[in-house]
Amino acid sequence: MTYSDELKGRFQASLMGNYGLPPVAVSHGEGRHLTDVDGKTYLDMIGGIAVSSLGHSHPAIVEAVATQAARLAHTSNLYLHEKEVELAEKLLELAAVDGKVFLCNSGTEANEAALKLVLLAGKASGRTKIVAAEHGFHGRTLGSLSITGKAAIREPFEPLGRDVAFVPHGDTDALKAAVDDTTAAVFLEPVQGEAGVVTAAPGYLAAARELTAAHGAALVVDEIQSGFGRTGAWFAHHAEGITPDVITVAKGMGGGVPIGAAIGVGPYAEALTPGTHGSTFGGNPIACAAALAVIDTIEREHLFDSVAALGAHLEERLADEGRIAQVRGTALWRGIALTEPVAAEVVAHLAANGVLANAVRPDTVRIAPPLTITPTELAEFCDKLIAALDEVQPAPGGRP
């Protein structure tokens, strides 16, 4: 029995079964690679689900976390500290909005805060209706779950006590039919990550902004997966030239350290008053230091310049592969749609050959590698993906 096998047994005996049994027991990471407890090394193409934006053990994050931990690890919300102020100011600068920030620990918590913002702001006019997209994902706590369009994870917990209308993602006409003067907010992802990295047609977010403004409703843009360079920009919605009322962020912002934020604009910046919301760990000094290090590194190393080029190279490399129906997404956030529902088998074959990816749907392999990935590492992924397809889904008469 390997140590991985032993650890998996202990995992099953001591942790709840909500994740099933993870296939790899990780020991440590460096750059774009993870090493398991038995010494096998993997190219990490999923990045902790779009979290490890600078890869693993990046010197800037290591230094920021160690320095801050030695200085001040925790304050609670009873006191303020320098790093949370610096981070809030920086987020407002990057988002290019006049607003205020609520700091928390995760994407789910950011969307919970956003729900409170829009419901408090709409309370005077009696607005309680929320409109969200089918197959969307906003979190698993009961509030964020109520606006999550993935029925399979929402329905076991219904009724959730909230007035929510779900519409097809990217369908402007359906959105127009659903939004009215009773609507408090529309929650949308610029790209639906958990649905398989599905991008709406250009102009969809702009249409949503115009529609919500016309009805006096808030537009909440969930940038939890898409933000912080995943699409080659700080925020995906900037491509539409819009200003949402609330922006939620997390994942890649901390580079592996848990942190999230809700950014409120205009009246949504002022909706929370003392006692309406809080978080013991929100704005933690260590997490804020890590986030500032991530932002500084992205800016200093001009990582966005390479992200778009690498994404284009990936598309070109896979364009003629007949068993790939489509490479969805942008830059280094991709859903590789297969012609057959064999994503789980492909991902298992990749892992056996030292590459970690995610079967986000039966027919879709999702990748979200560190923004620091090299062309050589990206080529390795493409080669091993095609080799996995050769093994799992051989083309008639051999390779196309």
XYZ file of C-alpha atoms in Angstrom:
400
model
C 0.000 0.000 0.000
C 1.327 3.423 -0.950
C 1.163 6.401 1.365
C -1.449 7.890 -1.029
C -3.633 4.820 -0.471
C -3.195 5.054 3.280
C -4.029 8.759 3.318
C -7.110 8.226 1.146
C -8.340 5.616 3.606
C -7.846 7.991 6.502
C -9.593 10.723 4.526
C -12.649 8.544 3.975
C -12.713 7.551 7.637
C -12.484 11.066 9.040
C -13.937 13.569 6.538
C -17.523 13.865 5.341
C -18.316 12.444 1.926
C -19.364 15.604 0.092
C -16.290 15.552 -2.166
C -16.219 11.832 -2.807
C -12.649 10.533 -2.739
C -10.155 12.900 -4.379
C -7.852 11.012 -6.770
C -4.572 12.666 -5.743
C -3.084 13.253 -2.272
C -0.948 16.367 -2.672
C 2.189 17.034 -0.650
C 3.582 20.289 -2.046
C 3.789 22.504 -5.100
C 6.217 24.694 -6.958
C 5.450 26.883 -9.945
C 2.978 25.117 -12.195
C 3.580 21.702 -10.661
C 2.179 19.719 -7.734
C 3.823 16.698 -6.141
C 1.842 13.986 -4.408
C 2.765 12.262 -1.155
C 4.431 9.413 -3.082
C 6.659 11.787 -5.044
C 4.840 11.855 -8.382
C 4.765 15.308 -10.007
C 1.864 16.745 -12.001
C 1.454 19.737 -14.290
C -1.393 21.682 -12.658
C -3.806 22.808 -15.370
C -6.733 23.563 -13.067
C -4.944 25.805 -10.546
C -7.117 24.980 -7.563
C -10.210 25.812 -9.666
C -8.910 29.149 -11.003
C -7.350 30.097 -7.657
C -3.577 29.607 -7.930
C -3.093 32.565 -10.245
C 0.687 32.748 -9.693
C 1.190 29.011 -9.346
C 2.416 27.309 -6.195
C 4.895 28.641 -3.631
C 5.365 31.873 -5.559
C 8.085 33.876 -3.782
C 6.006 37.058 -3.659
C 3.102 35.326 -1.898
C 5.390 33.350 0.401
C 7.195 36.505 1.481
C 4.009 38.533 1.911
C 2.307 35.833 3.997
C 5.357 35.103 6.165
C 6.089 38.775 6.785
C 2.487 39.558 7.672
C 2.087 36.478 9.886
C 5.146 37.532 11.845
C 3.718 41.026 12.243
C -0.056 40.574 12.689
C -2.147 37.509 11.833
C -5.640 38.529 12.932
C -7.626 41.470 14.245
C -11.333 40.532 13.801
C -13.696 43.272 12.649
C -13.380 45.095 15.963
C -10.269 46.868 14.694
C -8.936 48.015 11.341
C -5.498 47.449 9.854
C -3.417 48.881 7.064
C -3.571 45.960 4.597
C -7.355 45.840 4.384
C -7.493 49.551 3.597
C -4.768 49.192 0.961
C -6.529 46.245 -0.642
C -9.949 47.930 -0.697
C -8.431 51.012 -2.305
C -6.660 48.855 -4.887
C -9.803 46.891 -5.750
C -11.708 50.099 -6.388
C -8.870 51.298 -8.595
C -8.765 48.067 -10.616
C -12.537 47.958 -10.964
C -12.518 51.640 -11.982
C -15.532 52.438 -9.826
C -16.508 54.930 -7.165
C -17.651 52.587 -4.438
C -16.824 50.669 -1.287
C -15.678 47.135 -0.495
C -16.808 44.399 1.872
C -14.014 41.878 2.473
C -14.790 38.246 3.234
C -13.276 34.777 2.842
C -14.762 33.170 -0.270
C -16.874 33.630 -3.371
C -19.966 32.264 -1.694
C -19.612 34.841 1.074
C -19.107 37.603 -1.499
C -22.408 36.669 -3.131
C -24.131 36.462 0.240
C -22.991 40.035 0.867
C -24.192 41.045 -2.599
C -27.622 39.580 -1.859
C -27.859 41.640 1.302
C -26.764 44.770 -0.546
C -29.433 44.500 -3.223
C -32.198 43.448 -0.833
C -31.439 46.261 1.602
C -31.271 48.796 -1.221
C -34.543 47.513 -2.689
C -36.384 47.263 0.616
C -37.865 50.750 0.482
C -39.591 49.985 -2.819
C -40.570 46.464 -1.841
C -38.319 44.785 -4.406
C -37.458 41.184 -3.560
C -37.296 39.385 -6.901
C -33.927 38.129 -8.136
C -33.224 37.110 -11.732
C -30.322 34.751 -12.436
C -29.139 32.480 -15.227
C -29.848 28.824 -15.755
C -26.774 26.644 -15.143
C -25.101 29.541 -13.315
C -23.132 29.046 -10.129
C -22.931 31.540 -7.268
C -22.157 29.340 -4.268
C -23.495 26.669 -1.940
C -24.660 28.502 1.190
C -28.441 28.744 1.316
C -28.584 32.347 0.126
C -26.149 31.972 -2.760
C -27.599 28.552 -3.555
C -31.025 30.106 -4.049
C -29.671 32.072 -7.035
C -27.531 29.235 -8.393
C -28.982 27.937 -11.646
C -27.490 24.429 -11.421
C -30.656 22.585 -10.496
C -28.919 19.395 -9.389
C -27.158 21.123 -6.499
C -30.007 23.519 -5.637
C -33.098 21.326 -5.692
C -32.184 18.995 -2.778
C -32.380 22.020 -0.457
C -35.537 23.643 -1.783
C -37.665 25.460 -0.820
C -35.145 28.204 -0.197
C -37.658 30.961 0.510
C -36.549 33.421 -2.139
C -38.321 34.768 -5.238
C -35.902 33.832 -8.027
C -36.511 33.608 -11.765
C -34.008 31.660 -13.858
C -33.497 32.524 -17.524
C -31.274 30.998 -20.228
C -27.744 32.371 -20.106
C -27.055 34.786 -22.936
C -30.723 35.135 -23.980
C -31.447 38.872 -23.967
C -35.124 38.416 -24.858
C -35.646 36.046 -21.924
C -33.935 38.541 -19.641
C -36.222 41.316 -20.867
C -39.262 39.161 -20.154
C -38.106 38.357 -16.615
C -36.940 41.775 -15.375
C -39.668 44.151 -14.235
C -40.292 46.816 -11.612
C -40.417 44.209 -8.824
C -36.874 43.049 -9.568
C -34.260 43.855 -6.963
C -31.302 42.534 -8.934
C -29.985 40.465 -11.794
C -27.036 38.176 -10.945
C -24.878 37.129 -13.900
C -21.478 35.587 -14.549
C -19.676 37.048 -17.577
C -18.644 33.456 -18.308
C -20.353 30.471 -16.709
C -17.476 28.486 -15.262
C -19.269 25.524 -13.701
C -21.454 25.149 -16.794
C -18.333 24.397 -18.825
C -16.767 27.843 -19.401
C -19.674 29.140 -21.476
C -19.397 32.698 -22.793
C -22.435 34.748 -23.779
C -22.464 36.626 -27.072
C -20.835 40.080 -27.030
C -23.275 42.719 -25.868
C -25.176 40.532 -23.417
C -23.843 42.198 -20.284
C -24.319 45.624 -21.842
C -27.941 44.735 -22.588
C -28.378 43.526 -19.005
C -26.931 46.803 -17.728
C -29.328 48.852 -19.871
C -32.297 46.718 -18.858
C -31.631 46.795 -15.122
C -31.029 50.546 -15.199
C -34.333 51.074 -16.981
C -36.211 49.154 -14.271
C -34.284 50.489 -11.295
C -32.812 47.073 -10.513
C -29.224 46.253 -9.612
C -26.840 44.422 -11.896
C -24.545 42.106 -9.937
C -21.639 40.686 -11.918
C -20.087 37.578 -10.420
C -16.384 37.729 -11.327
C -15.354 35.066 -8.838
C -13.891 32.748 -11.471
C -13.468 35.220 -14.328
C -11.687 37.977 -12.420
C -8.016 38.674 -11.778
C -6.622 37.847 -15.191
C -8.404 34.627 -15.982
C -9.716 36.163 -19.234
C -6.689 38.400 -19.822
C -7.999 41.424 -17.895
C -8.674 42.327 -14.293
C -12.410 41.902 -14.849
C -14.223 40.246 -17.742
C -17.051 42.781 -17.728
C -14.642 45.571 -18.693
C -14.781 44.211 -22.245
C -18.417 45.343 -22.362
C -17.620 48.837 -21.108
C -20.188 48.671 -18.303
C -20.270 49.580 -14.623
C -22.194 47.031 -12.521
C -23.843 47.983 -9.237
C -22.068 45.165 -7.406
C -19.028 43.095 -8.388
C -18.144 39.931 -6.507
C -14.598 38.539 -6.540
C -12.582 35.780 -4.869
C -10.568 32.764 -6.114
C -7.548 34.131 -8.027
C -7.441 37.301 -5.958
C -5.624 35.553 -3.095
C -3.448 33.260 -5.175
C -4.286 30.349 -2.861
C -5.061 32.183 0.385
C -8.832 32.349 1.080
C -10.282 35.793 0.406
C -13.299 37.328 -1.304
C -14.935 40.707 -1.725
C -18.146 42.414 -2.751
C -17.614 45.797 -4.388
C -20.650 48.071 -4.165
C -21.176 51.113 -6.386
C -23.400 54.139 -5.732
C -26.217 53.352 -3.287
C -24.964 49.769 -3.088
C -21.756 51.068 -1.531
C -23.760 52.518 1.351
C -26.399 49.817 1.919
C -24.588 48.027 4.741
C -24.824 49.833 8.041
C -23.528 48.723 11.472
C -25.095 45.411 12.433
C -26.385 44.430 8.978
C -23.460 42.181 8.056
C -20.097 41.010 9.306
C -17.294 38.466 9.218
C -14.854 37.524 11.957
C -12.144 36.602 9.462
C -13.107 38.934 6.601
C -10.253 41.281 5.725
C -7.757 39.059 7.518
C -4.288 40.695 7.438
C -2.542 37.638 5.994
C -5.149 37.189 3.250
C -5.031 40.887 2.364
C -1.226 40.798 2.192
C -1.409 37.802 -0.153
C -3.943 39.530 -2.405
C -1.820 42.669 -2.608
C 1.185 40.511 -3.546
C -0.819 38.833 -6.316
C -1.935 42.176 -7.729
C 1.547 43.656 -7.526
C 3.109 40.645 -9.271
C 0.551 40.638 -12.089
C 1.172 44.344 -12.674
C 4.941 44.221 -12.313
C 5.396 41.184 -14.546
C 2.772 42.296 -17.116
C 1.232 38.831 -17.010
C -1.852 39.815 -18.974
C 0.329 40.415 -22.032
C 1.190 36.716 -22.225
C -2.140 35.303 -21.067
C -3.999 36.237 -24.256
C -1.191 34.950 -26.510
C -1.012 31.647 -24.654
C -4.763 31.221 -24.951
C -4.595 31.865 -28.684
C -1.802 29.296 -29.000
C -3.920 26.721 -27.188
C -6.833 27.279 -29.578
C -4.554 26.987 -32.599
C -2.935 23.813 -31.316
C -6.291 22.075 -30.765
C -8.171 23.534 -33.738
C -7.770 20.531 -36.038
C -8.433 17.840 -33.457
C -11.577 16.112 -34.684
C -12.564 14.768 -31.277
C -12.742 18.284 -29.848
C -16.015 19.985 -30.746
C -15.096 23.425 -29.406
C -12.567 25.241 -27.259
C -14.728 27.657 -25.275
C -13.679 30.569 -23.123
C -10.933 33.153 -23.289
C -7.210 33.388 -22.596
C -6.255 30.843 -19.896
C -9.767 29.856 -18.841
C -11.098 27.179 -21.160
C -13.747 24.552 -21.528
C -12.587 21.958 -24.033
C -15.829 20.451 -25.328
C -15.420 16.891 -26.599
C -17.537 15.187 -29.241
C -18.326 12.377 -26.787
C -19.159 12.410 -23.034
C -15.772 10.999 -22.019
C -14.340 13.952 -20.056
C -13.999 11.979 -16.808
C -12.052 9.220 -18.552
C -9.839 11.770 -20.308
C -9.101 13.575 -17.032
C -8.267 10.275 -15.332
C -5.871 9.409 -18.157
C -4.277 12.848 -17.906
C -3.731 12.403 -14.170
C -2.149 8.999 -14.728
C 0.260 10.738 -17.082
C 1.083 13.673 -14.820
C -1.442 16.376 -15.755
C -4.302 17.651 -13.578
C -7.477 18.993 -15.205
C -11.182 18.984 -14.359
C -14.122 17.161 -15.950
C -16.575 19.975 -15.294
C -19.256 18.349 -17.474
C -19.534 14.874 -18.983
C -18.306 16.227 -22.323
C -16.095 19.109 -21.142
C -12.555 19.299 -19.763
C -11.983 22.558 -17.879
C -8.577 24.149 -17.463
C -7.566 27.230 -15.478
C -3.786 27.011 -15.142
C -1.609 29.559 -13.345
C -1.164 32.770 -15.325
C 2.577 32.088 -15.164
C 2.391 28.938 -17.301
C 5.007 28.699 -20.058
C 4.512 27.870 -23.756
C 6.428 24.617 -23.217
C 4.108 23.577 -20.380
C 1.046 24.471 -22.436
C 2.376 22.369 -25.317
C 2.898 19.471 -22.899
C -0.741 19.697 -21.870
C -1.930 19.685 -25.480
C 0.221 16.666 -26.344
C -1.004 14.713 -23.336
C -4.618 15.699 -23.948
C -4.440 14.301 -27.472
C -2.713 11.179 -26.138
C -5.544 10.774 -23.627
C -8.096 11.082 -26.427
C -6.171 8.456 -28.401
C -6.545 6.139 -25.432
C -10.128 6.933 -24.479
C -11.762 7.877 -27.776
C -9.706 6.538 -30.693
C -10.618 8.117 -34.013
C -11.919 5.738 -36.701
C -8.967 4.569 -38.752
C -6.466 6.206 -36.374
C -5.689 9.818 -35.459
C -7.496 12.475 -37.529
